[in-house]
mmCIF file of C-alpha atoms in Angstrom:
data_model
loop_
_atom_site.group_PDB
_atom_site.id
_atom_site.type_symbol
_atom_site.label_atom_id
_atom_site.label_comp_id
_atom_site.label_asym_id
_atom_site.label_seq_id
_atom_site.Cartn_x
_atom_site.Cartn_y
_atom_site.Cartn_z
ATOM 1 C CA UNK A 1 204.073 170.358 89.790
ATOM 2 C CA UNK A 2 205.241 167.504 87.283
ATOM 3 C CA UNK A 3 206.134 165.418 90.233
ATOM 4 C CA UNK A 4 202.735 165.741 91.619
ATOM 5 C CA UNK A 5 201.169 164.644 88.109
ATOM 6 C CA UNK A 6 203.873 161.912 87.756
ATOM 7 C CA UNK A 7 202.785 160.465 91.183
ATOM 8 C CA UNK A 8 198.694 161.255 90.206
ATOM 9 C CA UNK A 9 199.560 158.750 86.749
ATOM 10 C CA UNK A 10 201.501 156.295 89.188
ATOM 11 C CA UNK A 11 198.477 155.882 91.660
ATOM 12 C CA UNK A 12 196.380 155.779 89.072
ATOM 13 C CA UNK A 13 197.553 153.005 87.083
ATOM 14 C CA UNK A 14 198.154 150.960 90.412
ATOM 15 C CA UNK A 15 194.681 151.245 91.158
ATOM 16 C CA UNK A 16 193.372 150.172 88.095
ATOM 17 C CA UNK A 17 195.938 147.155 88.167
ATOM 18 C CA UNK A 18 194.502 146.619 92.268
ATOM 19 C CA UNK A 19 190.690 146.451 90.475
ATOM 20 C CA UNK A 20 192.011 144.037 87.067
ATOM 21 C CA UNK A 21 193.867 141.319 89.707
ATOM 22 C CA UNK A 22 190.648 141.518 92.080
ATOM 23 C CA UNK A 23 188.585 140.127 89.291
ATOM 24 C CA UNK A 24 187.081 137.061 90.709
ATOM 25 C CA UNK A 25 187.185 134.058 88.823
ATOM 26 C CA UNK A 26 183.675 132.370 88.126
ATOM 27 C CA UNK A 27 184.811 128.663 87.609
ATOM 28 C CA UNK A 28 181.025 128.350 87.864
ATOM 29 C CA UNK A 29 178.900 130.472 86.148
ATOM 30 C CA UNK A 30 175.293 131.556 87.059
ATOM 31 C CA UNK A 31 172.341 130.761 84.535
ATOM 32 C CA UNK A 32 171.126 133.150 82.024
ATOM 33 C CA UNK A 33 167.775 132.739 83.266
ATOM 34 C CA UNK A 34 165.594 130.579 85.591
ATOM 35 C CA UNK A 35 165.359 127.898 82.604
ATOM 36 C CA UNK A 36 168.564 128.752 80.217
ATOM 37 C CA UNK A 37 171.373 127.717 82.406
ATOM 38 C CA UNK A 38 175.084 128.856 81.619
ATOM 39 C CA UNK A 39 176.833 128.254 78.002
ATOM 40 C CA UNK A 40 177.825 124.454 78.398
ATOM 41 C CA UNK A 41 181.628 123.568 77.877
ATOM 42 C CA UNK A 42 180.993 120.219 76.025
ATOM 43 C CA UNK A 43 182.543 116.809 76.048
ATOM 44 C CA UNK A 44 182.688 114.752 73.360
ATOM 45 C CA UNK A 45 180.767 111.703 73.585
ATOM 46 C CA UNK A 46 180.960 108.888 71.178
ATOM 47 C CA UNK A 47 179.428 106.497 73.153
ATOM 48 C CA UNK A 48 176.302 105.422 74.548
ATOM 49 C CA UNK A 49 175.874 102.086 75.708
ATOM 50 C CA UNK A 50 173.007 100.714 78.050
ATOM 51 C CA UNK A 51 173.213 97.337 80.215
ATOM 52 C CA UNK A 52 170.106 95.371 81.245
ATOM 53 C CA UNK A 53 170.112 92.644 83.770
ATOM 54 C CA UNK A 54 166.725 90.998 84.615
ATOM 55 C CA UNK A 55 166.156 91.601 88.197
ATOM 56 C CA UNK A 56 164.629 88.199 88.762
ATOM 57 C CA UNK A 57 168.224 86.383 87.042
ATOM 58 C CA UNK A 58 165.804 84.406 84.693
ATOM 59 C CA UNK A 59 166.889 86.385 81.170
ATOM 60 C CA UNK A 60 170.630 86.903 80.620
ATOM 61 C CA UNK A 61 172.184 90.624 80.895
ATOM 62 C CA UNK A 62 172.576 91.944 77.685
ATOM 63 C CA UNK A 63 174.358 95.318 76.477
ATOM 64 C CA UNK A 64 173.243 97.701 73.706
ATOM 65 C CA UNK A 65 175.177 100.677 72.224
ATOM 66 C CA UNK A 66 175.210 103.458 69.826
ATOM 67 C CA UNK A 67 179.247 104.605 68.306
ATOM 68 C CA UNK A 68 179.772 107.721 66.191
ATOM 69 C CA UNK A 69 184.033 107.662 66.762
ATOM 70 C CA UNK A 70 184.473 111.114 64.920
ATOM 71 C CA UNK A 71 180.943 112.410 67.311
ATOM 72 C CA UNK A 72 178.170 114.452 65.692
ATOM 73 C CA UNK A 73 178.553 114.948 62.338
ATOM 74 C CA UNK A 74 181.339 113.495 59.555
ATOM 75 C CA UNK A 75 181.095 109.962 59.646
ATOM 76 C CA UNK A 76 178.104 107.519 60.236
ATOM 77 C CA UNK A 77 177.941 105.607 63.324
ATOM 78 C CA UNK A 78 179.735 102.735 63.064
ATOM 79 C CA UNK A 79 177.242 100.644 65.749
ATOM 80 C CA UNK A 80 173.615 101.796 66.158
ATOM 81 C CA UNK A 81 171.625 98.246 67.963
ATOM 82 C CA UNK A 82 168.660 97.912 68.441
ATOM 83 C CA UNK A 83 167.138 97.496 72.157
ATOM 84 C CA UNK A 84 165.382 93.756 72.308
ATOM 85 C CA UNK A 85 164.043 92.406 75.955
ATOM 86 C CA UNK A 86 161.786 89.715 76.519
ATOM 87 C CA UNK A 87 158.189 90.425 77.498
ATOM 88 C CA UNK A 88 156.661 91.078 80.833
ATOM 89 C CA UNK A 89 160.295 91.428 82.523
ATOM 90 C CA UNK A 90 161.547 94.194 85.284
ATOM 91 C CA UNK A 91 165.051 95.179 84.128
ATOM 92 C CA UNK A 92 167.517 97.213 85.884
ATOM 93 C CA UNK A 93 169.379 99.345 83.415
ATOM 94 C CA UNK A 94 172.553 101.363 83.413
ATOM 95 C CA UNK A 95 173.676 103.544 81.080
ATOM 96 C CA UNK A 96 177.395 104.290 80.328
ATOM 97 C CA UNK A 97 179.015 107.747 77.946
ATOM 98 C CA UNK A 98 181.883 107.161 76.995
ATOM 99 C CA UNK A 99 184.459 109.363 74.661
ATOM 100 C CA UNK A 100 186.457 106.433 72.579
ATOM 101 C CA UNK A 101 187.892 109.143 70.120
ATOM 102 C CA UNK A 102 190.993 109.141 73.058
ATOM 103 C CA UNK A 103 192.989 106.128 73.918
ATOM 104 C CA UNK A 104 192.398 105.166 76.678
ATOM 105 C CA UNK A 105 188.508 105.561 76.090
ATOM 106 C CA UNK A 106 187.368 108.399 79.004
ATOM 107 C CA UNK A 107 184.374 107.333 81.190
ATOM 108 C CA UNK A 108 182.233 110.402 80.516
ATOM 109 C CA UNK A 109 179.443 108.639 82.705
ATOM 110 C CA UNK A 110 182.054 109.524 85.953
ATOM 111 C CA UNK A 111 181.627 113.543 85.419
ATOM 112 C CA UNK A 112 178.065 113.029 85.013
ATOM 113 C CA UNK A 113 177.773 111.451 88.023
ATOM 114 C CA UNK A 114 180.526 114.327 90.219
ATOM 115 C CA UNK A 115 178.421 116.527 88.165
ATOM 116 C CA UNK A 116 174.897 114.931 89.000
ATOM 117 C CA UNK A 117 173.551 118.107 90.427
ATOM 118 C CA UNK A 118 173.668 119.236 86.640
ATOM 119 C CA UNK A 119 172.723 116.451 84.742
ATOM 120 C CA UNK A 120 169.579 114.267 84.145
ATOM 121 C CA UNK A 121 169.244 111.844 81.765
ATOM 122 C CA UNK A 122 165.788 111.506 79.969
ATOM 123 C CA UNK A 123 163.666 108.346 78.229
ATOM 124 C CA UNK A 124 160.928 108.873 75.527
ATOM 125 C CA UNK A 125 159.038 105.737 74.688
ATOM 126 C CA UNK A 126 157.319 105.313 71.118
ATOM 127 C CA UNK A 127 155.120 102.816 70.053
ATOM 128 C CA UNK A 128 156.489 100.086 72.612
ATOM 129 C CA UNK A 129 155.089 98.860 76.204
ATOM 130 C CA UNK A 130 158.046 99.769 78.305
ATOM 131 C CA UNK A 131 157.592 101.673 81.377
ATOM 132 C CA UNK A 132 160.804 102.899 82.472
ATOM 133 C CA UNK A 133 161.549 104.963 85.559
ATOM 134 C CA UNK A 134 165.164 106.611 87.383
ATOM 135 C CA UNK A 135 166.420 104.863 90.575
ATOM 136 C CA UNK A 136 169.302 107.242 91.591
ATOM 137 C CA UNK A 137 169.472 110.744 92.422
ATOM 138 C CA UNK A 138 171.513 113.650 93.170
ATOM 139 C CA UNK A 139 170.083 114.003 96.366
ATOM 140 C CA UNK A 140 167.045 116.091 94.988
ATOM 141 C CA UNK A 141 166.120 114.601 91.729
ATOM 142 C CA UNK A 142 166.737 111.727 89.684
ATOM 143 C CA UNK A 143 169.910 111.231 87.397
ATOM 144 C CA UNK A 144 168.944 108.214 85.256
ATOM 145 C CA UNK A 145 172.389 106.632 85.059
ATOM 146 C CA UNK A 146 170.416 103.912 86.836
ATOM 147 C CA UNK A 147 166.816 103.422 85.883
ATOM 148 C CA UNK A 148 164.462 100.170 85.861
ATOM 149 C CA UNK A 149 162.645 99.062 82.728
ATOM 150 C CA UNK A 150 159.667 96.979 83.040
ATOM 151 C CA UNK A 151 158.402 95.123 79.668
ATOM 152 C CA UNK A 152 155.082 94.316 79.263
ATOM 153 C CA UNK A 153 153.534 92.855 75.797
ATOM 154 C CA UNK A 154 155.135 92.011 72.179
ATOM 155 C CA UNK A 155 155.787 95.657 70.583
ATOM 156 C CA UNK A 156 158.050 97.269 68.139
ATOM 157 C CA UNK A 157 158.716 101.117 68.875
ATOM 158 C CA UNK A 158 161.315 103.051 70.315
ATOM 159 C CA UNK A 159 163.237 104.551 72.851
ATOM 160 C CA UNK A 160 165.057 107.735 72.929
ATOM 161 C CA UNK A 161 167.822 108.367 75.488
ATOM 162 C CA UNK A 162 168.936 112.337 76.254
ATOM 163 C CA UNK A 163 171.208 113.169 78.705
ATOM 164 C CA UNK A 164 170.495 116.649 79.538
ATOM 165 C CA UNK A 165 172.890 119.401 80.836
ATOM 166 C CA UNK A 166 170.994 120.962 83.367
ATOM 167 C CA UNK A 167 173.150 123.988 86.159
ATOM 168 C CA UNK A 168 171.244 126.361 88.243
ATOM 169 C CA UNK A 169 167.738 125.301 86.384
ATOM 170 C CA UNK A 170 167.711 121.394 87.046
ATOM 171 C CA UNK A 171 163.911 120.711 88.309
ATOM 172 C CA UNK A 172 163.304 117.486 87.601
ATOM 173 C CA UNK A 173 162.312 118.207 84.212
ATOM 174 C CA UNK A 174 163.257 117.310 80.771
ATOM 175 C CA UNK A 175 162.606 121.159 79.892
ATOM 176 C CA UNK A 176 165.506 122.909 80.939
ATOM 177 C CA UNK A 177 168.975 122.819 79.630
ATOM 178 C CA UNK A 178 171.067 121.744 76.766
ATOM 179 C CA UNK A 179 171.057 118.293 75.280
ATOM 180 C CA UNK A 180 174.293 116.383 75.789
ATOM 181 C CA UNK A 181 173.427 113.691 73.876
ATOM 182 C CA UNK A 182 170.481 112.015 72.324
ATOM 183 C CA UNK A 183 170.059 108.175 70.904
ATOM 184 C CA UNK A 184 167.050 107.059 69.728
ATOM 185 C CA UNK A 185 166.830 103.131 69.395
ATOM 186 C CA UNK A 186 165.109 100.781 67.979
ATOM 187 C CA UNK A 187 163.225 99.061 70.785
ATOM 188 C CA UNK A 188 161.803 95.795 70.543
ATOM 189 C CA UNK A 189 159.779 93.909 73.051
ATOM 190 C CA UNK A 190 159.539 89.778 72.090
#
């Protein structure tokens, strides 16, 4: 009778120990809810820099960008520019994430774009005539690494750049998601 009950425990822990290693591993987890997506396992991003070239090769390319070394938080940012094209211009932008806090600096902009699926990035103009719009995609919707800017008249505003984080609820909107990062800069059309 103890044998049987010895052999009843043995069974029993080797089928609980069957269930615990057929646990399947969710390297990709579902959202919480149509428009909450997953908890995000964040990068750090120092870096935000954006690259205009004129698209007629009349103005020169110029580059703009936003540092925080230590991220969000502690220190000030250590470069914050502000945005200045020339009027009535199309502009094809690019925007670039880097993290500088490692050595060498880690293109963050490369994940977002494996990851583009996930990821949109977002533009808010204030107070300043600049139309901008995304000209790549994941296949479905835009991603914003690439956008064109087109200037129109002399204003002083600005521009705020998001890159939202954005699995299992990306639609196209700004809505959904977390915010990866967000820059607002001075923008300045002369």
């Amino acid at each position: 009778m103890k044998t049987k009950t010895n052999y009843t425990i043995i069974l029993a822990a080797l089928f609980i120990s069957f269930l615990i290693g057929c646990k399947k591993d969710d390297d990709s987890p579902s959202p919480v809810s149509p428009t909450t997506p997953p908890v995000n396992e964040e990068e750090l991003i120092t870096s935000l820099i954006i690259s205009f070239e004129d698209t007629a090769g009349v103005q020169p390319s110029v580059q703009y960008a936003f540092r925080d070394p230590d991220g969000e938080g502690g220190s000030l940012p250590t470069q914050h520019d502000t945005i200045r094209l020339v009027v009535n211009t199309y502009y094809n932008a690019t925007v670039q994430l880097l993290n500088e806090s490692v050595s060498p600096a880690e293109d963050i902009t490369l994940e977002v774009e494996e990851e583009a699926s996930e990821h949109l990035f977002c533009y808010a103009v204030s107070n300043t005539n600049v139309s901008i719009i995304r000209t790549d995609s994941d296949g479905t919707y835009g991603l914003g690494i690439k956008s064109r800017w087109f200037t129109g008249n002399v204003a002083n505003g600005e521009t705020t750049i998001s890159l939202k984080h954005q699995p299992g609820v990306k639609d196209g909107t700004c809505s959904p998601g977390d915010t990866d990062v967000e820059v607002t800069f001075v923008t300045k059309i002369q």
